[in-house]
GROMACS .gro file of N, CA and C in nm:
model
  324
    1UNK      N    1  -6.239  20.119  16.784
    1UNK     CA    2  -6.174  20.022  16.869
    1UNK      C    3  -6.234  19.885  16.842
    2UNK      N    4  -6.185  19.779  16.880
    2UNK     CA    5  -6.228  19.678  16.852
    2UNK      C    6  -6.310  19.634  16.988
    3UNK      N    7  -6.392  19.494  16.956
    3UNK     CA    8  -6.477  19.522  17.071
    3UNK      C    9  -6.430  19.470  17.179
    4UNK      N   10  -6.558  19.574  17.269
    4UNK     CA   11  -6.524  19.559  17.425
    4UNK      C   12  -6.480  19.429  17.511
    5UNK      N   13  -6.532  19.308  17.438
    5UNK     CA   14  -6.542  19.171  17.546
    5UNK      C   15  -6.425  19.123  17.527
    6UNK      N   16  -6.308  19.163  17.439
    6UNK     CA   17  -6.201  19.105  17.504
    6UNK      C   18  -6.070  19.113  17.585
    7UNK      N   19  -6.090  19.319  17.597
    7UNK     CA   20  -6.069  19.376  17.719
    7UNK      C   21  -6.181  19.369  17.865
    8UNK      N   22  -6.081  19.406  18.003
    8UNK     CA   23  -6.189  19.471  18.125
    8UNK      C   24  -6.239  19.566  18.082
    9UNK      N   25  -6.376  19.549  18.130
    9UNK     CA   26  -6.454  19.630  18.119
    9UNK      C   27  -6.491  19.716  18.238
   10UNK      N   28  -6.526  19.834  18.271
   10UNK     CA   29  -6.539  19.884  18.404
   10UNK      C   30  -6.657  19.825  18.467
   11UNK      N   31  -6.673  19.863  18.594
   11UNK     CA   32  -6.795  19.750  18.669
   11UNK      C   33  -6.924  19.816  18.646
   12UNK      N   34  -6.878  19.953  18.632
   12UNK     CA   35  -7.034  20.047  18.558
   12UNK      C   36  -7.060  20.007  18.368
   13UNK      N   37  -6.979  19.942  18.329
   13UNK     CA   38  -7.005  19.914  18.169
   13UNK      C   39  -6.979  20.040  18.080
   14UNK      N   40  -6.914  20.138  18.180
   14UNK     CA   41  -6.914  20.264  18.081
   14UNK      C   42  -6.776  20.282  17.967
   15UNK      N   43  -6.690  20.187  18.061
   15UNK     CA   44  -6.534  20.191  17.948
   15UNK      C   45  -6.544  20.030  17.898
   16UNK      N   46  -6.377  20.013  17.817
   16UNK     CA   47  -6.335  19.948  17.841
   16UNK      C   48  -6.189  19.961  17.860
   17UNK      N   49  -6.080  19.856  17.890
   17UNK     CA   50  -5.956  19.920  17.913
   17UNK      C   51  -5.856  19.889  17.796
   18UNK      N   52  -5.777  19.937  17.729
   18UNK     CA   53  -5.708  19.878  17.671
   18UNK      C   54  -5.531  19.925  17.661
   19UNK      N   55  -5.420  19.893  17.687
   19UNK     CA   56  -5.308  19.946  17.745
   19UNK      C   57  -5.316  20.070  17.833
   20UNK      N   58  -5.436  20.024  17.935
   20UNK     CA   59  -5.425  20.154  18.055
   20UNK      C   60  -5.516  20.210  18.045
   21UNK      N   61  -5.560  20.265  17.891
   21UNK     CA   62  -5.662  20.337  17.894
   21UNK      C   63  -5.806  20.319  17.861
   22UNK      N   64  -5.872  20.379  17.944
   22UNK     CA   65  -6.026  20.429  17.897
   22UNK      C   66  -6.093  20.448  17.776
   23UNK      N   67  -6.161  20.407  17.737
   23UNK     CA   68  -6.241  20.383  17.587
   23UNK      C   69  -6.429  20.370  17.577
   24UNK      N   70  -6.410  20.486  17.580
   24UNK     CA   71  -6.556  20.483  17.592
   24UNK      C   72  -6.665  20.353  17.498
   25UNK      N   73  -6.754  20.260  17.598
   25UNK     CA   74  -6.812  20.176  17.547
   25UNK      C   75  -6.944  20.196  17.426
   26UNK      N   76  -6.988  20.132  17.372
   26UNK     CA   77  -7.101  20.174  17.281
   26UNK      C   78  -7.237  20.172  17.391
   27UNK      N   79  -7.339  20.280  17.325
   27UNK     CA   80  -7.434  20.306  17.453
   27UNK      C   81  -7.520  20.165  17.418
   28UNK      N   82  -7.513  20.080  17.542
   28UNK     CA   83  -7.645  19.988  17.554
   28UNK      C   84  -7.776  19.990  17.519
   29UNK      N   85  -7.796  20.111  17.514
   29UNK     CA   86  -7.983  20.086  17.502
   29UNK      C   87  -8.009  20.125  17.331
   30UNK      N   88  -7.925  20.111  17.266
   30UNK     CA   89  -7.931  20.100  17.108
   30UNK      C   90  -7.979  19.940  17.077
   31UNK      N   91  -8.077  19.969  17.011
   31UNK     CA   92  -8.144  19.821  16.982
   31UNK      C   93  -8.020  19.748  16.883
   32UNK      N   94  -8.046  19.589  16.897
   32UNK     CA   95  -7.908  19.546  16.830
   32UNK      C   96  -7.931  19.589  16.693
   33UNK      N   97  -8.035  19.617  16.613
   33UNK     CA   98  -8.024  19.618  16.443
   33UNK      C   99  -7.967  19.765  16.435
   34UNK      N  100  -7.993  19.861  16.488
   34UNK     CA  101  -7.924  19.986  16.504
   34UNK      C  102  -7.813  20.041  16.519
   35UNK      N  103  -7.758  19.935  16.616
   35UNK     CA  104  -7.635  19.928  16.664
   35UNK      C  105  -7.515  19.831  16.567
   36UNK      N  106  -7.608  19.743  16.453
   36UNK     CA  107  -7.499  19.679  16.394
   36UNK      C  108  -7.553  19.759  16.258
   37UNK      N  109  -7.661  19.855  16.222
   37UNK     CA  110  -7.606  19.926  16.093
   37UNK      C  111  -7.486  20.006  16.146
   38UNK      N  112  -7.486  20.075  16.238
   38UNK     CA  113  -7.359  20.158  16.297
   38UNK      C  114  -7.241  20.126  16.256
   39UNK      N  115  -7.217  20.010  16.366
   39UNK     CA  116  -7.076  19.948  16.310
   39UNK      C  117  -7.079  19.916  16.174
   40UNK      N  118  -7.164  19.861  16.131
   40UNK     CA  119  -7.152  19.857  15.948
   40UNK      C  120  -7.114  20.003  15.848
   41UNK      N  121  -7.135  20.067  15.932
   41UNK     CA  122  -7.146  20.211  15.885
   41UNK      C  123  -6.996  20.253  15.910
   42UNK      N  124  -6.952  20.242  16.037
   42UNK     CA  125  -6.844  20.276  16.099
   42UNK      C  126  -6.737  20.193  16.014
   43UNK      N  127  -6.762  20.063  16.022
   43UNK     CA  128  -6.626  19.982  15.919
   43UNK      C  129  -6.605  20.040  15.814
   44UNK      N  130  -6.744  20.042  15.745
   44UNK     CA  131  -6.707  20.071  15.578
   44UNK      C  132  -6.647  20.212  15.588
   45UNK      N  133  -6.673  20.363  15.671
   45UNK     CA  134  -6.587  20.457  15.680
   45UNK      C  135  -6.417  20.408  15.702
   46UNK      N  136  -6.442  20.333  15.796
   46UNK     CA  137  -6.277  20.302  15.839
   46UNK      C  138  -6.199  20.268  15.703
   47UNK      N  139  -6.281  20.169  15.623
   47UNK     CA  140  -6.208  20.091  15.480
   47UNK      C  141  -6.174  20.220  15.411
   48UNK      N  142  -6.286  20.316  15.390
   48UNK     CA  143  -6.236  20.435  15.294
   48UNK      C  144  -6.177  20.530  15.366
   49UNK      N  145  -6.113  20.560  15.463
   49UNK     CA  146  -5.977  20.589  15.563
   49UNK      C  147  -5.864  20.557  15.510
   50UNK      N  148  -5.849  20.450  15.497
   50UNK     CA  149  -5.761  20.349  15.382
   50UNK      C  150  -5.734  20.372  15.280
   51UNK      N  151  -5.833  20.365  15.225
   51UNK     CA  152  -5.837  20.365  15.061
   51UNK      C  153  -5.746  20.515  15.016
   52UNK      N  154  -5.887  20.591  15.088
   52UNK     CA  155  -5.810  20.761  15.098
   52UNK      C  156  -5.647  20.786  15.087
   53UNK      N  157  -5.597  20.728  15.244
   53UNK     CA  158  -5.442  20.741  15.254
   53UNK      C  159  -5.377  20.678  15.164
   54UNK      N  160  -5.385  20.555  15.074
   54UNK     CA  161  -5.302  20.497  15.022
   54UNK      C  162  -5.319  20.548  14.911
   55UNK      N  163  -5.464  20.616  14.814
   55UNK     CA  164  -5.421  20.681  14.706
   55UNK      C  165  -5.424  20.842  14.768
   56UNK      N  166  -5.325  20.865  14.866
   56UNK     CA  167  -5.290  21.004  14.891
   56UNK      C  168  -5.399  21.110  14.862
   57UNK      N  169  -5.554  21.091  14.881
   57UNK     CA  170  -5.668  21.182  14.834
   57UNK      C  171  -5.663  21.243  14.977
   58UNK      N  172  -5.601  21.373  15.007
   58UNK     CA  173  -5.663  21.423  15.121
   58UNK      C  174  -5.808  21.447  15.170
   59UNK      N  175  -5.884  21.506  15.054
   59UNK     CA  176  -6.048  21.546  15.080
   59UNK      C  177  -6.062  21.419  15.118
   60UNK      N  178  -6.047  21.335  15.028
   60UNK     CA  179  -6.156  21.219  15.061
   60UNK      C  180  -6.081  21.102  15.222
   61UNK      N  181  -5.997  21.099  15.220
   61UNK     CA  182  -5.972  21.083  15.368
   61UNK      C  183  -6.022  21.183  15.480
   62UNK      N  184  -6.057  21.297  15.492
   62UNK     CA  185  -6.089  21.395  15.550
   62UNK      C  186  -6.259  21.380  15.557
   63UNK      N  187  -6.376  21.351  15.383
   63UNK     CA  188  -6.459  21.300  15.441
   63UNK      C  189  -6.441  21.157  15.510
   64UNK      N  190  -6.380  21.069  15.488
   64UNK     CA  191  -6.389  20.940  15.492
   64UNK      C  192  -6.341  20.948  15.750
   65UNK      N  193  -6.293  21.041  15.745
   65UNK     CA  194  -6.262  21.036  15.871
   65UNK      C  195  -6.406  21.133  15.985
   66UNK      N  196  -6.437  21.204  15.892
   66UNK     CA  197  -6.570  21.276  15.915
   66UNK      C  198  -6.709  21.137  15.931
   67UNK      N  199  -6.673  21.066  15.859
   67UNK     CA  200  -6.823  20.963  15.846
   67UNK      C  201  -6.760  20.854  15.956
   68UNK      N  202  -6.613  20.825  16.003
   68UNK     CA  203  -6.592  20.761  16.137
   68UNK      C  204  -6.668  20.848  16.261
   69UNK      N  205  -6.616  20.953  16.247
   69UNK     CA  206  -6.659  21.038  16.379
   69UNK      C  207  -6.808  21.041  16.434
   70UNK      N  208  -6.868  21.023  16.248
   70UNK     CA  209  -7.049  21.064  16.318
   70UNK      C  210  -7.101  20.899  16.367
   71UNK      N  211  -7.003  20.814  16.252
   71UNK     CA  212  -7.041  20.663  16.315
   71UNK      C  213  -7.036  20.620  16.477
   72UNK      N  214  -6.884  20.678  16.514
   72UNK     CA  215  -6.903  20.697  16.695
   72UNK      C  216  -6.962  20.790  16.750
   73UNK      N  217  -7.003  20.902  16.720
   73UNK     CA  218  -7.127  20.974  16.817
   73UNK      C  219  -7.222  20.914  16.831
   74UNK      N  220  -7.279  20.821  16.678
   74UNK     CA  221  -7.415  20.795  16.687
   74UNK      C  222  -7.405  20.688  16.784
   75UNK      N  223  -7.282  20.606  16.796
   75UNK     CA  224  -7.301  20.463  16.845
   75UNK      C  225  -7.285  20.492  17.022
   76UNK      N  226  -7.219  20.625  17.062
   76UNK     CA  227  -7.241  20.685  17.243
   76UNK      C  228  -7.081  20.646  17.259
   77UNK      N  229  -6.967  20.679  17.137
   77UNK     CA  230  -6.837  20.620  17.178
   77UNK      C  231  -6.771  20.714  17.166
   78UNK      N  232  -6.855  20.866  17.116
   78UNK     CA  233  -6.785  20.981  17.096
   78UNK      C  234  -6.891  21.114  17.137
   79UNK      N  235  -6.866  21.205  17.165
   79UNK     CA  236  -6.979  21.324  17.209
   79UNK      C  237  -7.050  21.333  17.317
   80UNK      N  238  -7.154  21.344  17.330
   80UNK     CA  239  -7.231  21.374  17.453
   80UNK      C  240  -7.197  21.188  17.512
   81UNK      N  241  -7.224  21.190  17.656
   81UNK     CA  242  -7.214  21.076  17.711
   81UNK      C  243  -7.382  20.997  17.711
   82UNK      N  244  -7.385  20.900  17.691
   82UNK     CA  245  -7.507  20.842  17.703
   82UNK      C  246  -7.574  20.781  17.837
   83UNK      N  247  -7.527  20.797  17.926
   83UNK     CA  248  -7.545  20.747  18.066
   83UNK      C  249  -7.616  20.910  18.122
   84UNK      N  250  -7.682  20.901  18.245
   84UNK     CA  251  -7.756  21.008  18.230
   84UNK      C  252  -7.766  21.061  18.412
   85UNK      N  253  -7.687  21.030  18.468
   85UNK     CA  254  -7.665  21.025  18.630
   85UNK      C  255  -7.546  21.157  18.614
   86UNK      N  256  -7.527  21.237  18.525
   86UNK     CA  257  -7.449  21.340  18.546
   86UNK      C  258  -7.255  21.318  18.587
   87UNK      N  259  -7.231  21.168  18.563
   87UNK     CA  260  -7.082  21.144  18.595
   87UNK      C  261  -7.009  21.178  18.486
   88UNK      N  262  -6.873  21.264  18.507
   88UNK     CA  263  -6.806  21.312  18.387
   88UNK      C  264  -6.750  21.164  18.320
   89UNK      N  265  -6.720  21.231  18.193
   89UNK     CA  266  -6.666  21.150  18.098
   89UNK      C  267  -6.501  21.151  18.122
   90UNK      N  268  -6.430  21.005  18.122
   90UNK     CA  269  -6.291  20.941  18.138
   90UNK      C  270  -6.254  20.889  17.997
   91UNK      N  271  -6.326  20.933  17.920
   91UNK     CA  272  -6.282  20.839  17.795
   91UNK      C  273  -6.120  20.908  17.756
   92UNK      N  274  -6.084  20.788  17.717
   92UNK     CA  275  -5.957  20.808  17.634
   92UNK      C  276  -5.826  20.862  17.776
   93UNK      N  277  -5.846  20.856  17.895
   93UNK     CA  278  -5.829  20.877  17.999
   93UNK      C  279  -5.714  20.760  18.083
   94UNK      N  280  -5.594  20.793  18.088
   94UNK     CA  281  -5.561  20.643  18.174
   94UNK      C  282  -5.598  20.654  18.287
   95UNK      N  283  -5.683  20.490  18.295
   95UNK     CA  284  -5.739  20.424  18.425
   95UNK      C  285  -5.671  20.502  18.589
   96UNK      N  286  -5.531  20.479  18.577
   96UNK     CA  287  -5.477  20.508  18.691
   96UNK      C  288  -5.484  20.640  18.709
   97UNK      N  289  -5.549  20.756  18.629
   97UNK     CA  290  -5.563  20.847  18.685
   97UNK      C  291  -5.700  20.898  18.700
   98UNK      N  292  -5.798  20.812  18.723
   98UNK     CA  293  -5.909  20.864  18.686
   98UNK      C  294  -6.025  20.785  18.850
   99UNK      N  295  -6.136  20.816  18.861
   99UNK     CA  296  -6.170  20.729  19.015
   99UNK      C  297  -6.225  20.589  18.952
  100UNK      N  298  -6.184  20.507  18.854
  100UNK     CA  299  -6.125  20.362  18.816
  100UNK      C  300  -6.006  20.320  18.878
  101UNK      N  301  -5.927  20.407  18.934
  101UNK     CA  302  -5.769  20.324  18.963
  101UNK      C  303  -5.768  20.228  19.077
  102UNK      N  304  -5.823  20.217  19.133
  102UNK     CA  305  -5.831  20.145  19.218
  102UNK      C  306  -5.872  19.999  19.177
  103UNK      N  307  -5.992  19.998  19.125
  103UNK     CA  308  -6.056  19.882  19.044
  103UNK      C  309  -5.916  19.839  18.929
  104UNK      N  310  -5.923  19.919  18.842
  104UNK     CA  311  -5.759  19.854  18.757
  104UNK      C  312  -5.660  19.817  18.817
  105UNK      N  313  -5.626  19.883  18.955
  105UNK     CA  314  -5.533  19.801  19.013
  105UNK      C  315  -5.534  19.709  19.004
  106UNK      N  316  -5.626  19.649  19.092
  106UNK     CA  317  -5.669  19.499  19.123
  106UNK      C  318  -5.678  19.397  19.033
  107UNK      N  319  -5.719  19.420  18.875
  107UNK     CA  320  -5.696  19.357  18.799
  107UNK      C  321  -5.601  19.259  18.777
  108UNK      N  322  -5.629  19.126  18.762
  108UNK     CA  323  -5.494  19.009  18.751
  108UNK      C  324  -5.403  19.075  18.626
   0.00000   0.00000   0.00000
């Protein structure tokens, strides 16, 4: 996803919203150099996502979608939740059905 700050964000920092839905945020307490090999990590998978589909290589789109996935676990945007108070996970979830709806209501 692209980043959080130019969608709402929830008032706990745990989503963000984007046409309705829930998107799990990157975990905060990743130091920033960590957190931007990630995304560096994560883009360059995304580019060979690309590359993959357009020269029709299934394997290698298949790894190339495998090295997105571990890029968002590592970064807390996919897998175990990184917050640690035991609240279930809403990701990928629309707002209005989830105990956010209220808060998205209100949204201008």
């Amino acid at each position: 996803m692209s980043s959080s700050r130019q969608y709402p964000v929830t008032p706990d920092g745990r989503y963000f919203v984007v046409d309705g839905r829930l998107w799990r945020t990157t975990n905060p307490a990743l130091a920033p150099e960590e957190k931007q090999a990630l995304v560096d990590k994560l883009m360059k998978a995304r580019r060979q996502v690309g590359v993959a589909k357009k020269a029709g290589d299934a394997e290698a789109e298949r790894q190339a979608r495998a090295a997105v996935d571990e890029a968002k676990r590592a970064l807390g945007e996919r897998g175990p939740v990184w917050w640690s108070d035991g609240a279930p996970d809403f990701n990928r979830r629309l707002a209005a059905n989830t105990p956010y709806a209220d808060w998205y209501a209100a949204l201008p």
